[in-house]
Short mmCIF file of C-alpha atoms in Angstrom, two decimals:
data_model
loop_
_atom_site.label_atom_id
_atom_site.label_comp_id
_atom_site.label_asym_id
_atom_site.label_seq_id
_atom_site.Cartn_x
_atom_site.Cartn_y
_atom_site.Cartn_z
CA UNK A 1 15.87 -22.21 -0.79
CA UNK A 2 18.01 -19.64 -2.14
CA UNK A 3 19.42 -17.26 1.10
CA UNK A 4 21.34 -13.69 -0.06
CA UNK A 5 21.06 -10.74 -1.87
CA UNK A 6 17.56 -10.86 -3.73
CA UNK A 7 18.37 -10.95 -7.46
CA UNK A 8 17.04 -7.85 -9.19
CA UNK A 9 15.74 -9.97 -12.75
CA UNK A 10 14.65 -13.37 -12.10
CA UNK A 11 12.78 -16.01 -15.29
CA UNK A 12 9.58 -16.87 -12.94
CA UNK A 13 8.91 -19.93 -15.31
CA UNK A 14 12.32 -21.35 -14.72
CA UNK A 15 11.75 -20.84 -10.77
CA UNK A 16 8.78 -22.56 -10.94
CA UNK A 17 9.88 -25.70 -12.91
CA UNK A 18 12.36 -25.90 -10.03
CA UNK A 19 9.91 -24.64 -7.27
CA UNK A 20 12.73 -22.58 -6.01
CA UNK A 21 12.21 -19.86 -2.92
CA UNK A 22 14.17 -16.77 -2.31
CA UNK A 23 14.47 -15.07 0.70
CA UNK A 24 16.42 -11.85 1.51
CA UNK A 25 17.33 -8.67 2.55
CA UNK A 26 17.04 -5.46 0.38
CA UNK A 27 18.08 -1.98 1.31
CA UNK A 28 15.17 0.58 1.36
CA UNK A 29 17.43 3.35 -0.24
CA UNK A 30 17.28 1.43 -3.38
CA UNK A 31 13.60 1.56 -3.92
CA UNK A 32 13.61 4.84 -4.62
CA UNK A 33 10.01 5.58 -5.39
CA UNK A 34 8.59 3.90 -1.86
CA UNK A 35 11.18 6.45 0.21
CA UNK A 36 9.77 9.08 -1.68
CA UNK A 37 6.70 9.29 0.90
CA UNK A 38 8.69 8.23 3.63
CA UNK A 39 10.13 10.29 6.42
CA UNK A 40 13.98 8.88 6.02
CA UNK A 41 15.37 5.76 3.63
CA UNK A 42 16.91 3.43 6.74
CA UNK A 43 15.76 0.07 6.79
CA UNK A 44 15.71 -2.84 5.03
CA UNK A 45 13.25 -5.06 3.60
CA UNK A 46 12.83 -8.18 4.51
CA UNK A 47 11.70 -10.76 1.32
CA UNK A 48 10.90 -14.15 0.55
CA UNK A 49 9.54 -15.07 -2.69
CA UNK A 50 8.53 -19.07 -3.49
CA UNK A 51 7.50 -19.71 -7.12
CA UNK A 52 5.51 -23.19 -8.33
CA UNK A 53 2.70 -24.27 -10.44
CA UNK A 54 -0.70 -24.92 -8.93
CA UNK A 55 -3.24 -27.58 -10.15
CA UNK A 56 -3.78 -26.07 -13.48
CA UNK A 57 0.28 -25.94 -14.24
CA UNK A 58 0.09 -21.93 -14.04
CA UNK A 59 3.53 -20.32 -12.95
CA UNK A 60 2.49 -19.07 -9.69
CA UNK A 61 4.86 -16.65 -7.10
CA UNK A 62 3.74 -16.36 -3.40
CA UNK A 63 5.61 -12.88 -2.15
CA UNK A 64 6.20 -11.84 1.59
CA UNK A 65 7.11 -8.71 2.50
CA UNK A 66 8.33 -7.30 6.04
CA UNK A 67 9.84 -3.41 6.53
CA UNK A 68 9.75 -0.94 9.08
CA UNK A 69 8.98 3.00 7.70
CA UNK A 70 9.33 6.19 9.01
CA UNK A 71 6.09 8.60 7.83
CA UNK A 72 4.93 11.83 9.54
CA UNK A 73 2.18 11.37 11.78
CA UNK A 74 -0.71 12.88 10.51
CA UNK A 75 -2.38 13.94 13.95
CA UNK A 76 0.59 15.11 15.65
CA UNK A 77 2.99 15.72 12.73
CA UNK A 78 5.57 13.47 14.43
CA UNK A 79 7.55 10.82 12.93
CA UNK A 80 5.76 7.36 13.56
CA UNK A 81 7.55 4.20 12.85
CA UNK A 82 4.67 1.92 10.79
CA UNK A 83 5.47 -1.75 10.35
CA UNK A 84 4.36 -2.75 6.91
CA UNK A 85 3.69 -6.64 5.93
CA UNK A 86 2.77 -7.71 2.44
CA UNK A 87 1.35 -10.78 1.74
CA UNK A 88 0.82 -12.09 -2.45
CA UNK A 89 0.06 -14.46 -4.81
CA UNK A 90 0.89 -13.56 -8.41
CA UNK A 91 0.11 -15.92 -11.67
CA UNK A 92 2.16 -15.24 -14.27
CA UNK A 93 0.43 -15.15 -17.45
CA UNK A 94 1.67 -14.14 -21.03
CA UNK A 95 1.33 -10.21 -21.95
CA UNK A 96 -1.77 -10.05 -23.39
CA UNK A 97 -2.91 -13.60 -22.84
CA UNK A 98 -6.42 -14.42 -21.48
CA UNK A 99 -6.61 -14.24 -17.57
CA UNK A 100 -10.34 -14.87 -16.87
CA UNK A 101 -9.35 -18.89 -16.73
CA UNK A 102 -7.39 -18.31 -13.87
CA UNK A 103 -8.85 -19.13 -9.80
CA UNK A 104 -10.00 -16.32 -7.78
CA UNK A 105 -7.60 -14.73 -5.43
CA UNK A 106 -4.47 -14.66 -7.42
CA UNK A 107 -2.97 -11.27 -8.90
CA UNK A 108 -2.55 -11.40 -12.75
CA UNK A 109 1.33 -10.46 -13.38
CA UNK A 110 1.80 -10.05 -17.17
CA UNK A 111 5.07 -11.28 -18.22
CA UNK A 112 6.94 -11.46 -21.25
CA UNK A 113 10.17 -12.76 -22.55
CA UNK A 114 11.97 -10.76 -21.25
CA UNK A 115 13.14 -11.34 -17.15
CA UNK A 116 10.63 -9.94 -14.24
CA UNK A 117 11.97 -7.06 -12.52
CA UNK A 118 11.13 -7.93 -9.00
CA UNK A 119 12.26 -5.07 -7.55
CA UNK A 120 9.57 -3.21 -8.78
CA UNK A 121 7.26 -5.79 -8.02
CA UNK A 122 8.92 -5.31 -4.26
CA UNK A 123 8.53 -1.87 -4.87
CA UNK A 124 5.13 -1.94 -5.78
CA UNK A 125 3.45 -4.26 -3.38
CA UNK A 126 5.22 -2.02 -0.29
CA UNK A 127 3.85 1.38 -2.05
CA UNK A 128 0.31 -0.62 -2.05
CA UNK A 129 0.46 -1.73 2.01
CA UNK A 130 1.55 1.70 3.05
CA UNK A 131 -1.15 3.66 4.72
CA UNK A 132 -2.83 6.50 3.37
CA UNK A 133 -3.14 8.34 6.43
CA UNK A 134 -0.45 7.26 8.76
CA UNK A 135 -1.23 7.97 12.62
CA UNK A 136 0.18 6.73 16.55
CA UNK A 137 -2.33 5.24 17.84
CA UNK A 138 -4.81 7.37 19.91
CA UNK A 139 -3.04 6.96 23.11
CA UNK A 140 0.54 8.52 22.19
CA UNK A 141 -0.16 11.26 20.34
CA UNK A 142 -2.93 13.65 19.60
CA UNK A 143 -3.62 16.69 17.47
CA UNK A 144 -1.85 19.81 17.31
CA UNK A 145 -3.32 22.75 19.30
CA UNK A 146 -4.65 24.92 16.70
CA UNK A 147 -5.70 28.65 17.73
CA UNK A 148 -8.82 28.76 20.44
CA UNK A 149 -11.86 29.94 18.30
CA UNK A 150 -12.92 33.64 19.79
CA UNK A 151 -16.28 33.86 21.12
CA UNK A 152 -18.61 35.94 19.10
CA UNK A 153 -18.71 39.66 20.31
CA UNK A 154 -22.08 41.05 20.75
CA UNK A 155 -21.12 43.81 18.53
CA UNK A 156 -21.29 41.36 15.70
CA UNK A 157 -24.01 40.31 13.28
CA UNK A 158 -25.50 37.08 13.71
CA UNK A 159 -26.31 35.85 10.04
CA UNK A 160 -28.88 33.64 9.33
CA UNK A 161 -28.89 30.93 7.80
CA UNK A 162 -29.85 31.40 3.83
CA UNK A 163 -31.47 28.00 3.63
CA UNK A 164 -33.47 28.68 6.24
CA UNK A 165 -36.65 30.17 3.77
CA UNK A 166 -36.33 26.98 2.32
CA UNK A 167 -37.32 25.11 5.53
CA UNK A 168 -40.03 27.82 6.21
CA UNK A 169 -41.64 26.44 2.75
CA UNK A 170 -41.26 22.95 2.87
CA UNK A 171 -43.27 23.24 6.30
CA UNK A 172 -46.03 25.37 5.30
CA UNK A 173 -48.47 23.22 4.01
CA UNK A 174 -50.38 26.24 1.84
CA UNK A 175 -47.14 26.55 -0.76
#
């Protein structure tokens, strides 16, 4: 197992003729398009990549992924720290080769001659686990106080509602 800085261009097939694992830190500032929904860029993210070859001989790269985030809080509009953990497993296939041959429950990640960028693989898999709608749980926080809906005045109209004839008609069995 390889311990350090994660590499940012690695040759999956030569990993996985070696069945080599890396494991690593990366700074969260450098993935510039996952702090771009984030509250602040602190952090880093914690990564450990092993590549082999299953039964069939495919090249095959098992990813984890472990970072704390800062979003806003959708209820309360409060910063929330979200843990996010990412778990993969990638075959590397050919570009444009055939991928139906492969078992279920692998990801199909196209690769050519030229070196994977696994940052952006990092990159992507974190944008993928982040929440859509980030939230505290229900305890801690809870919605804003929004203005207190006035109470109709009697001087006002009550309107009826338009659909209303509709209902009239569908019940009145002579139409």
């Amino acid at each position: 197992m390889l311990k350090g800085p994660i590499p940012p261009h690695v040759d999956p097939r030569k990993l996985a003729d070696r069945a080599a694992a890396l494991e690593g830190e990366l700074q969260l500032s450098g993935l510039k398009r996952l702090v771009d929904p984030l509250e602040d860029d602190k952090g880093v993210v914690r990564a450990r990549f092993d590549f082999g070859r299953d039964e069939q001989h495919t090249v095959v790269i098992r990813s984890e992924l472990d970072v704390e985030v800062t979003m806003i809080c959708q209820r309360c509009l409060e910063p929330v720290v979200l843990p996010i953990h990412s778990e993969c497993e990638y075959a590397v296939v050919n570009e444009g080769a055939n991928s139906q041959h492969l078992p279920k429950g692998y990801d199909v990640l196209e690769v050519g001659e030229d070196p994977l960028d696994l940052l952006a693989l990092v990159e992507e898999e974190l944008l993928l686990a982040l929440p859509i709608v980030p939230l505290h749980d229900p305890e801690i926080c809870q919605p804003p106080v929004g203005p207190d809906e006035p109470e109709p005045s009697e001087n006002e109209v009550s309107r009826s509602n338009p659909f209303s004839v509709l209902a009239q008609l569908k019940r009145d069995p002579n139409v």
